[in-house]
Structures are given as C-alpha cells and as structure tokens.
Amino acid sequence: METPTPPREARLQPTLVLATLSAAFGSAFQYGYNIAVVNTPHKVLKSFYNDTYFERHGTFMDEKVMLLLWSCTVSMFPLGGLLGSLIVGLLVDKCGRKGTLLINNIFAIVPAILMGVSKVAKAFELIIFSRVVVGVCAGISYSALPMYLGELAPKNLRGTLGTMTEVFVIVGIFLAQIFSLQAILGNPTGWPVLLALTGVPALLQLLSLPFFPESPRYTLIQKRDENTARQALRKLRGWADVDDEMEEMRVEAEAEKAEGRLSVLNLFTFQPLRWQLISIIVLMAGQQLSGVNAINYYADTIYTSAGVEAAHSQYVTVGAGVVNIVMTVISAFTVEWLGRRRLLLVGYGICGSACLTLMLALLFQSRVPELSYLGVICVFTYIAGHSIGPSPVPSVVRTEIFLQSSRPAAFMVDGAVHWLTNFIVGFVFPSIQEAIGAYSFIIFAGICLLTAVYIYVVIPETKGKTFVEINQIFAKRNRVEILEKKEEITDIGSQTPSVPAVETSF
C-alpha cells in the first residue's frame, strides 16, 4: 500500500518576493514615512508658516493660532487614515486587492506634488490639505496591503509575509528620521523635497505592480475565474501542480456561501463571527492604546533628562529607529516558528514591564539622577517589545481569522479602530500627561495587561492552519456548528456545484 506523499512546503519564489516588495514599499511605506516626516523638522515648518503669515498680514502669528495650525498639520494625517479605512471595503471588492493598491497611488502622488510646491506657492494650506489626502492613502494601504499579501501567501509563509506591512511601516519611519536630519533635508531649503519624497515609492509601485498577479483567492472566489487563479498560483508557487491549494480555496468558497457578502452592519450582528470581530477590535485598540505613541512623545524629554543635548537627541531617535527595524524583522522571521500568540504575549509583557519601570524612573530621578539613564533604557526596551509582537502580528491575525466574504467589512472595522485610537491617543495624551505626569504610564501598563489576558484566553494559535480550519476553531467559541462532508467538490466555475465539502448551519 502506497503511503500518501506529504504536502509540499511552499518557498519564497522570486515572483512572490518581488510582488511583496512592490506592494509593501509602495503602500505601507507611505504610512510610516508620513507619521515621522514632520516630527524632526517641526521648527523649520513652523517658521515657514509664520513667514508666510507675515507676508500676507504684516504681522506674525499669535502663539495660539500657530499651535492650532500645527495641531491640524499633525492630526489631519490620522483623520485621513480614518476616511481611507472607511472606503477600503468597497474598493477591494470592486477593484480587487491589487487594483485598489494601484488606484491608491493617486492619493500619494498628488499630495507629494502639492507639498513639494507649497514653499514656492507660499501656501502652508497645501501642506495641511495634503496631509489629509496622504492620510487617506495610508488608511487604504494599511487595510488593503495585508489583505493582498495574506491572500498571495501559502499558509506556511502567511505570517512572514503578513508582517511585511509593519516592516515597511517601520522602514518608512526610519528613512523619514534619516532624511529629516538637519544635515540632510530637515532644513529651510530641503524640507519641500523631504515632504515630496512620499511620491517616489508610489511611482515605483505604479510601474512595477501591474506585472504581478491579482490575489488568486479574489480571482477564484469572487471573480469565479479558475484559469486566471490557477495561472497566478503557478507563478507564485513556482510549480505547475496547484490542485491542492485550488481545492482548499474551493472549500473556503463553499464554507462561506451560507454567510453571503457581509456588510459592516451585518458583521456586528452575525453570531458566527462575533469573537473574530471582538478580537480584531481588541488587537487594534490594544496596539495603539498600549502607549507606543505616548512613548515617542515622551522620548525627547527622557533623553534630555539623561543629559542628551537637544541637538543630539535626533540621533538618539534614529538609534531607536534601528532597534525598531531590527526587532520587527526578527518578528517577521520567527512568527512561523514561535507562533502568533507567543509573540503577542511576550511583546505585551515587555511593554507593560517597561511602562511600569519608566514610571518609577521618572518619579524618582530627581532624587536619584542615575535613574534618568534607566528611563532611556526603558524607552528602547518598550520599542523592542512593541516591535516584536503588538506592532506587526495583528496584521497577520486579522487576515487569518476571517474568510473571503467577511474580510473587506472586517478590515473596514479594524482600520477605523486603528486610526480612531491613534487619533485619540495623540489628542488626549498631552492632557493626561499634564494632569498626572509620569503616572500616565500605569494606564498603559494596565492596557497591556488586559490585552495580553484577552489574547491568552480567546485568540487561538493560527500558525500553519488554513482559513477554513481557523474558522472552525472560532465556530466552537461562537457556539455555531460546522458540519463537514468529504465528498468531492466540483469546479467552482460551474453554475450548479455538486455536494459541497463544507456546509455550515449558520
């Protein structure tokens, strides 16, 4: 009797690698770059605002007006991100995953041009408006990109490719920190080029991504084009026999027929997806509310108290960026080995401990000056912990726990939660910090603990499982029954398929 041959483990083929690089560099990069690009040269940009105002009105801005304009400049980006997250579901269904990423480049190239000419036009309003538009670009890409990469990837590489979203966000932040150094572009003559550089990755993606395939899952399940899906899989896997993966996608298509295409409102009332929905809300809210932006906000103060001169703090910030990149890359290459749950739990444990220690260091450094150095160590430790789990892993999990029919609506919800909590932290934290000072970090430590407890109790390990298998795990928690039958599935392209392999009693 012949023993069945084990399933072939997919490897990183050139087509898959290049498609990932083209999609991630042209999309997630925009998010990271535009988060950080206005931080270091803020004094130069404020000076431009003031000089422009003086030329128009013959007097300099009132401090309150300057604060309001600068707050708008910073906060318009997450507001645009929220708007982008609300339209991404419609785009990925109508235009496809790859098509959405290509269309999205408009929202990067147009604001890049506007910001580049803002100095010549003597119009700071162009910068503020462009921040909204490029925020829309980031909001769309932050949801469409992990969906595209998660559907391109074989199950044994889904974690690694899924973390590429966060890897390229961090690369964008790091390059923005480098380019915005005063010696490079963060100066009165270089800042228009600094802001306009956001259009370069978008242009590269427009030139390269059309040569790579659309998501095979989207092509087969939603467009019902089996031949194109098969050809795409052969390019991505590097071999001709893709029948097993085609069969798995057919099973997924049959499993979700009972769901139909879910809207956002339906998603909130649909019992079979209740815990999946709660899980992505907790993961995305925990990611932002655990204090990552607050740590960045406090970093310069902590560096100064440790004796770092203000002129040198920008280089310490770049050092923190290096830690961020290194730990995120480590996460990308260990997520398939250590699993999603373990990286999340370890990451939140490190972040919570760093927040508590940082609080104590800030409270007692006036009595023990040496504790200021401990504060710097805590900042770097927190960044390392967040980069290994809470930052990159949710992008993987949110793709894995939903089937094709519910994924666009789910990504609209988690994108909205991500950008809304991002905006809330940026808006509320300065007031909290002013009211209770260092004690604000105990709040973040508490959020880290609660998020970790939820992950431990609710979220299963998804490493190495198909989308259907993950759906079956959640079905037990949602208290719905999935009946499996092993009859063969016919071609999904036919109008009257035979007995499905998976029927749901949803």
Coordinates of C-alpha atoms in Angstrom, one line a residue:
M1 CA 0.0 0.0 0.0
E2 CA 1.4 3.4 -1.0
T3 CA 1.9 6.0 1.6
P4 CA 0.4 9.4 0.7
T5 CA 3.1 12.0 -0.2
P6 CA 3.2 14.8 2.3
P7 CA 2.0 18.2 1.2
R8 CA 4.8 20.3 -0.4
E9 CA 6.1 23.2 1.7
A10 CA 6.0 26.4 -0.4
R11 CA 9.1 28.5 -0.6
L12 CA 9.7 32.2 -1.3
Q13 CA 9.7 32.2 -5.1
P14 CA 11.0 35.3 -7.0
T15 CA 7.5 36.3 -8.2
L16 CA 6.2 36.2 -4.6
V17 CA 9.1 38.1 -3.2
L18 CA 9.0 40.8 -5.9
A19 CA 5.2 41.2 -5.6
T20 CA 5.6 41.6 -1.8
L21 CA 8.3 44.2 -2.2
S22 CA 6.5 46.2 -4.8
A23 CA 3.2 46.2 -2.9
A24 CA 4.7 46.8 0.6
F25 CA 7.2 49.5 -0.4
G26 CA 4.6 51.4 -2.4
S27 CA 1.9 51.2 0.3
A28 CA 3.0 50.6 3.9
F29 CA 6.0 52.8 3.4
Q30 CA 3.6 55.8 3.0
Y31 CA 2.1 55.2 6.4
G32 CA 5.4 55.1 8.2
Y33 CA 7.1 57.9 6.3
N34 CA 4.3 60.4 6.8
I35 CA 3.9 59.6 10.5
A36 CA 7.5 60.7 11.2
V37 CA 8.4 63.1 8.4
V38 CA 7.1 66.3 10.2
N39 CA 8.5 65.5 13.7
T40 CA 12.2 66.4 13.5
P41 CA 11.8 69.5 11.2
H42 CA 8.8 70.9 13.0
K43 CA 10.6 74.2 13.9
V44 CA 11.6 74.7 10.2
L45 CA 8.0 74.1 9.1
K46 CA 6.6 76.4 11.8
S47 CA 9.0 79.1 10.7
F48 CA 7.6 78.7 7.1
Y49 CA 4.0 79.0 8.4
N50 CA 5.0 82.2 10.4
D51 CA 6.9 83.8 7.5
T52 CA 4.0 83.1 5.1
Y53 CA 1.5 84.6 7.5
F54 CA 3.7 87.7 7.9
E55 CA 3.9 88.3 4.2
R56 CA 0.1 88.2 4.0
H57 CA -0.8 90.2 7.0
G58 CA 2.3 92.2 8.0
T59 CA 2.4 90.6 11.5
F60 CA 3.5 87.3 12.9
M61 CA 1.1 84.6 14.1
D62 CA -0.3 84.5 17.6
E63 CA 1.1 81.5 19.5
K64 CA -2.4 80.0 19.8
V65 CA -3.0 80.3 16.1
M66 CA 0.4 78.6 15.4
L67 CA -0.5 75.8 17.9
L68 CA -3.9 75.3 16.2
L69 CA -2.3 75.2 12.7
W70 CA 0.4 72.8 13.8
S71 CA -2.1 70.6 15.6
C72 CA -4.1 70.4 12.3
T73 CA -1.0 69.6 10.4
V74 CA -0.2 66.6 12.6
S75 CA -3.8 65.4 13.3
M76 CA -5.0 65.6 9.7
F77 CA -3.0 62.5 8.9
P78 CA -4.8 60.1 11.2
L79 CA -8.1 61.7 10.2
G80 CA -7.3 61.0 6.5
G81 CA -6.4 57.5 7.6
L82 CA -9.8 57.0 9.2
L83 CA -11.5 58.2 6.0
G84 CA -9.4 55.8 3.9
S85 CA -10.3 52.9 6.2
L86 CA -14.0 53.5 5.7
I87 CA -13.8 53.2 1.9
V88 CA -11.3 50.4 1.6
G89 CA -14.0 47.6 1.8
L90 CA -15.8 49.0 -1.3
L91 CA -12.6 49.4 -3.2
V92 CA -11.2 45.9 -2.6
D93 CA -14.5 44.3 -3.6
K94 CA -15.0 46.3 -6.8
C95 CA -11.4 46.8 -7.9
G96 CA -9.6 43.8 -6.4
R97 CA -6.7 43.9 -3.9
K98 CA -4.0 44.8 -6.4
G99 CA -6.3 47.2 -8.3
T100 CA -7.0 49.0 -5.0
L101 CA -3.3 49.4 -4.3
L102 CA -2.7 50.8 -7.8
I103 CA -5.6 53.3 -7.5
N104 CA -4.4 54.3 -4.1
N105 CA -1.2 55.7 -5.5
I106 CA -3.2 58.8 -6.7
F107 CA -3.5 59.7 -3.0
A108 CA 0.3 59.7 -2.6
I109 CA 1.5 61.3 -5.8
V110 CA -1.0 64.3 -5.8
P111 CA -0.2 65.4 -2.2
A112 CA 3.6 64.8 -2.9
I113 CA 3.4 67.3 -5.7
L114 CA 1.3 69.8 -3.7
M115 CA 3.7 69.6 -0.7
G116 CA 6.7 70.0 -3.0
V117 CA 5.4 73.3 -4.4
S118 CA 4.0 74.7 -1.2
K119 CA 7.1 76.8 -0.5
V120 CA 7.2 78.3 -4.0
A121 CA 3.4 78.9 -3.8
K122 CA 3.8 80.4 -0.3
A123 CA 0.8 78.4 0.9
F124 CA 1.1 76.3 4.1
E125 CA -2.6 75.3 3.5
L126 CA -1.3 73.0 0.8
I127 CA 0.7 71.0 3.4
I128 CA -2.4 70.7 5.7
F129 CA -4.6 69.6 2.9
S130 CA -2.0 67.2 1.6
R131 CA -1.7 65.6 5.0
V132 CA -5.4 64.6 4.8
V133 CA -5.0 63.2 1.3
V134 CA -1.9 61.2 2.1
G135 CA -3.6 60.0 5.3
V136 CA -6.4 58.5 3.0
C137 CA -3.6 56.7 1.1
A138 CA -2.2 55.3 4.4
G139 CA -5.7 54.3 5.6
I140 CA -6.4 52.4 2.4
S141 CA -3.0 50.7 2.2
Y142 CA -3.0 49.7 5.9
S143 CA -6.0 47.5 5.2
A144 CA -5.6 46.5 1.5
L145 CA -2.0 45.6 1.7
P146 CA -2.2 42.9 4.5
M147 CA -5.3 41.5 2.7
Y148 CA -3.3 41.2 -0.6
L149 CA -0.2 39.7 1.0
G150 CA -2.2 37.3 3.2
E151 CA -4.1 36.0 0.1
L152 CA -0.9 35.7 -2.0
A153 CA 1.0 33.7 0.6
P154 CA 0.9 30.0 1.2
K155 CA -0.1 29.0 4.7
N156 CA 3.4 28.2 5.9
L157 CA 4.6 31.7 4.9
R158 CA 1.5 33.7 5.7
G159 CA 2.9 35.0 9.0
T160 CA 6.2 36.2 7.4
L161 CA 4.5 38.0 4.5
G162 CA 1.8 39.4 6.8
T163 CA 4.4 41.1 9.0
M164 CA 5.8 42.9 5.9
T165 CA 3.1 45.5 6.3
E166 CA 4.6 46.6 9.7
V167 CA 8.2 46.0 8.5
F168 CA 7.7 48.6 5.7
V169 CA 5.9 51.0 8.0
I170 CA 9.0 50.9 10.3
V171 CA 11.3 51.3 7.3
G172 CA 9.2 54.4 6.3
I173 CA 9.6 55.8 9.8
F174 CA 13.3 55.2 9.8
L175 CA 14.0 56.7 6.4
A176 CA 11.9 59.7 7.4
Q177 CA 14.1 60.1 10.5
I178 CA 17.3 59.9 8.4
F179 CA 16.1 62.3 5.7
S180 CA 14.8 64.8 8.1
L181 CA 18.1 65.2 9.9
Q182 CA 19.1 68.9 9.7
A183 CA 22.3 68.0 7.8
I184 CA 20.3 66.2 5.0
L185 CA 16.8 67.6 4.2
G186 CA 15.4 68.9 7.6
N187 CA 16.5 72.5 6.9
P188 CA 14.9 75.6 5.4
T189 CA 16.0 74.7 1.8
G190 CA 15.4 70.9 1.9
W191 CA 12.0 70.4 3.5
P192 CA 9.9 70.7 0.3
V193 CA 11.9 67.8 -1.2
L194 CA 11.6 65.9 2.2
L195 CA 7.8 66.1 2.0
A196 CA 7.6 65.4 -1.7
L197 CA 9.7 62.1 -1.4
T198 CA 6.5 60.3 -0.4
G199 CA 5.6 60.2 -4.1
V200 CA 8.6 58.2 -5.2
P201 CA 7.5 54.8 -3.7
A202 CA 4.0 55.3 -5.2
L203 CA 5.5 56.0 -8.7
L204 CA 7.7 52.8 -8.4
Q205 CA 4.7 50.8 -7.4
L206 CA 2.7 52.1 -10.4
L207 CA 5.5 51.0 -12.7
S208 CA 6.1 47.5 -11.2
L209 CA 2.9 46.1 -9.5
P210 CA 0.9 45.7 -12.8
F211 CA 3.4 42.9 -13.8
F212 CA 2.4 40.8 -10.7
P213 CA -0.8 38.7 -10.3
E214 CA -4.0 39.7 -8.5
S215 CA -4.9 37.7 -5.4
P216 CA -5.7 34.2 -6.5
R217 CA -8.4 34.0 -3.8
Y218 CA -10.1 37.1 -5.0
T219 CA -9.9 35.9 -8.6
L220 CA -11.3 32.4 -7.9
I221 CA -13.9 33.1 -5.1
Q222 CA -15.2 36.5 -6.1
K223 CA -14.5 36.7 -9.8
R224 CA -15.0 33.0 -10.3
D225 CA -12.2 32.9 -12.9
E226 CA -10.5 29.5 -12.2
N227 CA -8.0 29.6 -15.1
T228 CA -6.5 33.0 -14.1
A229 CA -6.4 31.9 -10.4
R230 CA -4.5 28.7 -11.4
Q231 CA -2.0 30.7 -13.5
A232 CA -1.4 33.1 -10.7
L233 CA -0.8 30.3 -8.2
R234 CA 1.7 28.7 -10.6
K235 CA 3.6 31.9 -10.9
L236 CA 3.6 32.5 -7.1
R237 CA 4.5 28.9 -6.1
G238 CA 7.0 28.1 -8.8
W239 CA 5.4 24.7 -9.8
A240 CA 2.6 23.5 -12.0
D241 CA 0.6 21.3 -9.6
V242 CA -1.5 23.6 -7.6
D243 CA -4.6 21.4 -7.3
D244 CA -4.4 21.1 -3.5
E245 CA -4.4 24.8 -3.0
M246 CA -7.2 25.3 -5.6
E247 CA -9.2 22.6 -3.7
E248 CA -8.6 24.4 -0.4
M249 CA -9.9 27.7 -1.9
R250 CA -13.0 25.9 -3.2
V251 CA -13.6 24.6 0.3
E252 CA -13.4 28.1 1.6
A253 CA -15.8 29.3 -1.1
E254 CA -18.3 26.6 -0.1
A255 CA -17.9 27.3 3.6
E256 CA -18.8 31.0 3.2
K257 CA -21.8 30.5 0.9
A258 CA -24.0 30.5 4.0
E259 CA -22.6 33.8 5.1
G260 CA -23.0 35.7 1.8
R261 CA -21.3 39.0 1.3
L262 CA -21.3 40.7 4.7
S263 CA -21.7 44.5 5.2
V264 CA -20.3 46.2 8.3
L265 CA -23.7 46.3 9.9
N266 CA -24.3 42.6 9.2
L267 CA -20.8 41.9 10.7
F268 CA -21.8 43.3 14.1
T269 CA -25.0 41.2 14.3
F270 CA -23.6 37.9 12.8
Q271 CA -23.1 35.4 15.6
P272 CA -20.6 33.1 13.7
L273 CA -18.1 36.0 13.5
R274 CA -18.8 37.5 17.0
W275 CA -15.5 36.6 18.6
Q276 CA -13.4 37.3 15.5
L277 CA -14.8 40.8 15.4
I278 CA -14.2 41.4 19.1
S279 CA -10.7 40.0 18.7
I280 CA -9.6 42.4 15.9
I281 CA -11.1 45.4 17.8
V282 CA -9.1 44.4 20.9
L283 CA -5.9 43.8 18.9
M284 CA -6.1 47.1 17.0
A285 CA -7.2 49.1 20.0
G286 CA -4.5 47.5 22.2
Q287 CA -1.9 48.2 19.6
Q288 CA -2.5 52.0 19.8
L289 CA -3.7 52.4 23.4
S290 CA -0.7 50.5 24.9
G291 CA 1.3 53.7 24.8
V292 CA 3.5 53.4 21.7
N293 CA 2.7 57.0 20.6
A294 CA 3.0 58.3 24.1
I295 CA 6.5 56.7 24.5
N296 CA 7.5 58.5 21.3
Y297 CA 6.0 61.8 22.6
Y298 CA 7.9 61.5 25.9
A299 CA 11.2 60.3 24.4
D300 CA 12.8 63.7 23.8
T301 CA 12.1 64.7 27.4
I302 CA 13.6 61.5 28.7
Y303 CA 16.7 61.9 26.5
T304 CA 17.2 65.4 27.7
S305 CA 16.9 64.4 31.4
A306 CA 19.5 61.8 30.8
G307 CA 21.9 64.6 29.6
V308 CA 21.5 64.2 25.9
E309 CA 21.8 67.7 24.2
A310 CA 18.8 68.8 22.3
A311 CA 20.8 68.9 19.1
H312 CA 21.9 65.3 19.5
S313 CA 18.5 63.9 20.5
Q314 CA 17.6 63.4 16.8
Y315 CA 20.5 60.9 16.5
V316 CA 19.2 59.0 19.6
T317 CA 15.8 58.9 17.9
V318 CA 17.5 57.4 14.8
G319 CA 19.1 54.8 17.2
A320 CA 15.6 53.9 18.4
G321 CA 14.5 53.5 14.8
V322 CA 17.3 51.0 14.3
V323 CA 16.0 49.0 17.2
N324 CA 12.5 49.2 15.8
I325 CA 13.6 47.8 12.4
V326 CA 15.8 45.0 13.8
M327 CA 13.1 43.7 16.2
T328 CA 10.4 43.9 13.6
V329 CA 12.5 41.9 11.1
I330 CA 13.2 39.4 13.8
S331 CA 9.5 39.1 14.4
A332 CA 8.9 38.6 10.6
F333 CA 11.3 35.6 10.5
T334 CA 10.2 34.0 13.8
V335 CA 6.4 34.3 13.5
E336 CA 6.2 31.0 11.7
W337 CA 8.4 29.3 14.3
L338 CA 7.3 30.8 17.6
G339 CA 3.7 31.5 16.5
R340 CA 1.4 34.5 16.7
R341 CA 0.2 34.1 20.3
R342 CA 3.6 33.8 21.8
L343 CA 5.0 36.9 20.1
L344 CA 1.9 38.9 21.1
L345 CA 2.1 37.8 24.8
V346 CA 5.9 38.3 25.1
G347 CA 5.6 41.7 23.4
Y348 CA 2.8 43.0 25.7
G349 CA 4.7 41.6 28.7
I350 CA 7.8 43.6 27.7
C351 CA 5.8 46.7 27.0
G352 CA 3.8 46.6 30.3
S353 CA 7.0 46.0 32.3
A354 CA 8.8 48.8 30.5
C355 CA 5.9 51.2 31.3
L356 CA 5.9 50.4 35.0
T357 CA 9.7 50.8 35.2
L358 CA 9.7 54.0 33.2
M359 CA 7.0 55.4 35.6
L360 CA 9.2 54.7 38.6
A361 CA 12.3 56.1 36.9
L362 CA 10.6 59.3 36.1
L363 CA 9.1 59.7 39.6
F364 CA 12.4 59.2 41.4
Q365 CA 15.0 60.6 39.0
S366 CA 15.0 63.9 40.8
R367 CA 16.3 62.1 43.9
V368 CA 18.5 59.6 42.1
P369 CA 19.8 61.3 38.9
E370 CA 21.2 58.0 37.6
L371 CA 17.6 56.8 37.1
S372 CA 17.4 59.1 34.0
Y373 CA 19.6 56.6 32.2
L374 CA 17.2 53.8 33.2
G375 CA 14.5 55.9 31.5
V376 CA 16.3 55.8 28.2
I377 CA 16.8 52.0 28.5
C378 CA 13.0 51.7 29.2
V379 CA 12.2 53.6 26.0
F380 CA 14.4 51.3 23.9
T381 CA 13.1 48.2 25.7
Y382 CA 9.5 49.3 25.1
I383 CA 10.2 49.9 21.4
A384 CA 11.8 46.5 21.1
G385 CA 8.8 44.8 22.8
H386 CA 6.2 46.5 20.7
S387 CA 8.1 45.8 17.5
I388 CA 8.3 42.1 18.2
G389 CA 4.6 41.5 18.8
P390 CA 1.9 44.2 19.2
S391 CA 3.0 46.2 16.1
P392 CA 3.5 43.5 13.4
V393 CA 1.5 40.5 14.4
P394 CA -2.1 41.9 14.4
S395 CA -1.7 42.5 10.6
V396 CA -1.2 38.7 10.3
V397 CA -4.0 37.6 12.6
R398 CA -6.7 40.0 11.2
T399 CA -6.2 38.4 7.8
E400 CA -6.3 34.9 9.0
I401 CA -9.4 34.9 11.2
F402 CA -11.9 36.0 8.5
L403 CA -13.0 34.2 5.3
Q404 CA -13.1 36.0 2.0
S405 CA -16.8 37.1 2.2
S406 CA -16.3 38.9 5.6
R407 CA -12.7 40.2 5.2
P408 CA -13.4 43.5 3.5
A409 CA -16.0 44.5 6.1
A410 CA -13.8 43.3 8.9
F411 CA -10.9 45.3 7.6
M412 CA -13.1 48.5 7.5
V413 CA -13.9 48.0 11.2
D414 CA -10.3 47.3 12.3
G415 CA -8.9 50.1 10.2
A416 CA -11.4 52.5 11.7
V417 CA -10.5 51.3 15.2
H418 CA -6.8 51.6 14.4
W419 CA -7.0 55.2 13.2
L420 CA -9.6 56.4 15.7
T421 CA -7.5 55.1 18.7
N422 CA -4.4 56.6 17.0
F423 CA -6.1 60.0 16.9
I424 CA -7.5 59.7 20.5
V425 CA -4.0 59.0 21.9
G426 CA -2.5 61.9 20.1
F427 CA -5.3 64.2 21.1
V428 CA -5.8 63.1 24.7
F429 CA -2.3 62.0 26.0
P430 CA -0.8 65.5 26.3
S431 CA -3.7 66.5 28.6
I432 CA -3.3 63.3 30.7
Q433 CA 0.4 63.7 30.9
E434 CA 0.0 67.3 32.1
A435 CA -2.6 66.3 34.7
I436 CA -0.9 63.2 36.2
G437 CA 2.6 63.3 34.7
A438 CA 4.6 60.0 34.9
Y439 CA 1.6 58.2 36.5
S440 CA 0.1 58.2 33.0
F441 CA 2.3 55.2 32.2
I442 CA 0.4 53.0 34.7
I443 CA -2.6 53.3 32.4
F444 CA -0.7 51.9 29.5
A445 CA 0.7 49.1 31.6
G446 CA -2.9 48.2 32.6
I447 CA -4.0 48.2 28.9
C448 CA -1.0 45.9 28.1
L449 CA -2.1 43.5 30.8
L450 CA -5.7 43.5 29.8
T451 CA -4.9 42.9 26.1
A452 CA -2.5 40.1 27.0
V453 CA -5.1 38.4 29.1
Y454 CA -7.6 38.6 26.3
I455 CA -5.1 37.1 23.8
Y456 CA -4.3 34.3 26.2
V457 CA -7.9 33.4 26.9
V458 CA -9.6 34.0 23.5
I459 CA -7.2 34.1 20.5
P460 CA -6.1 30.6 19.2
E461 CA -2.7 29.9 17.5
T462 CA -3.3 30.2 13.8
K463 CA 0.2 29.2 12.6
G464 CA 0.1 26.7 9.8
K465 CA -3.7 26.5 9.6
T466 CA -5.9 27.1 6.6
F467 CA -8.5 29.9 6.7
V468 CA -11.3 27.3 7.0
E469 CA -9.5 25.4 9.9
I470 CA -9.2 28.7 11.8
N471 CA -12.9 29.4 11.1
Q472 CA -13.8 26.0 12.6
I473 CA -11.8 26.8 15.8
F474 CA -13.8 30.1 16.3
A475 CA -17.1 28.3 15.5
K476 CA -16.8 26.5 18.8
R477 CA -16.4 29.7 20.7
N478 CA -19.2 31.3 18.7
R479 CA -21.4 28.3 19.6
V480 CA -22.3 27.5 16.0
E481 CA -22.0 24.1 14.3
I482 CA -19.9 23.3 11.2
L483 CA -20.8 20.0 9.6
E484 CA -18.0 18.5 7.4
K485 CA -18.6 16.2 4.5
K486 CA -15.8 14.6 2.5
E487 CA -17.5 14.5 -0.9
E488 CA -15.6 15.9 -3.7
I489 CA -16.2 19.4 -4.9
T490 CA -16.7 20.2 -8.5
D491 CA -15.3 23.1 -10.4
I492 CA -16.2 26.4 -8.7
G493 CA -16.8 27.9 -12.1
S494 CA -19.8 25.7 -12.8
Q495 CA -23.2 27.2 -12.1
T496 CA -24.5 24.1 -10.3
P497 CA -21.8 22.7 -8.0
S498 CA -22.3 19.2 -6.5
V499 CA -22.4 18.4 -2.8
P500 CA -20.1 20.9 -1.0
A501 CA -17.2 19.7 1.1
V502 CA -18.2 22.0 3.9
E503 CA -21.7 23.1 4.8
T504 CA -22.4 25.5 7.6
S505 CA -25.5 25.7 9.8
F506 CA -25.1 29.4 10.3

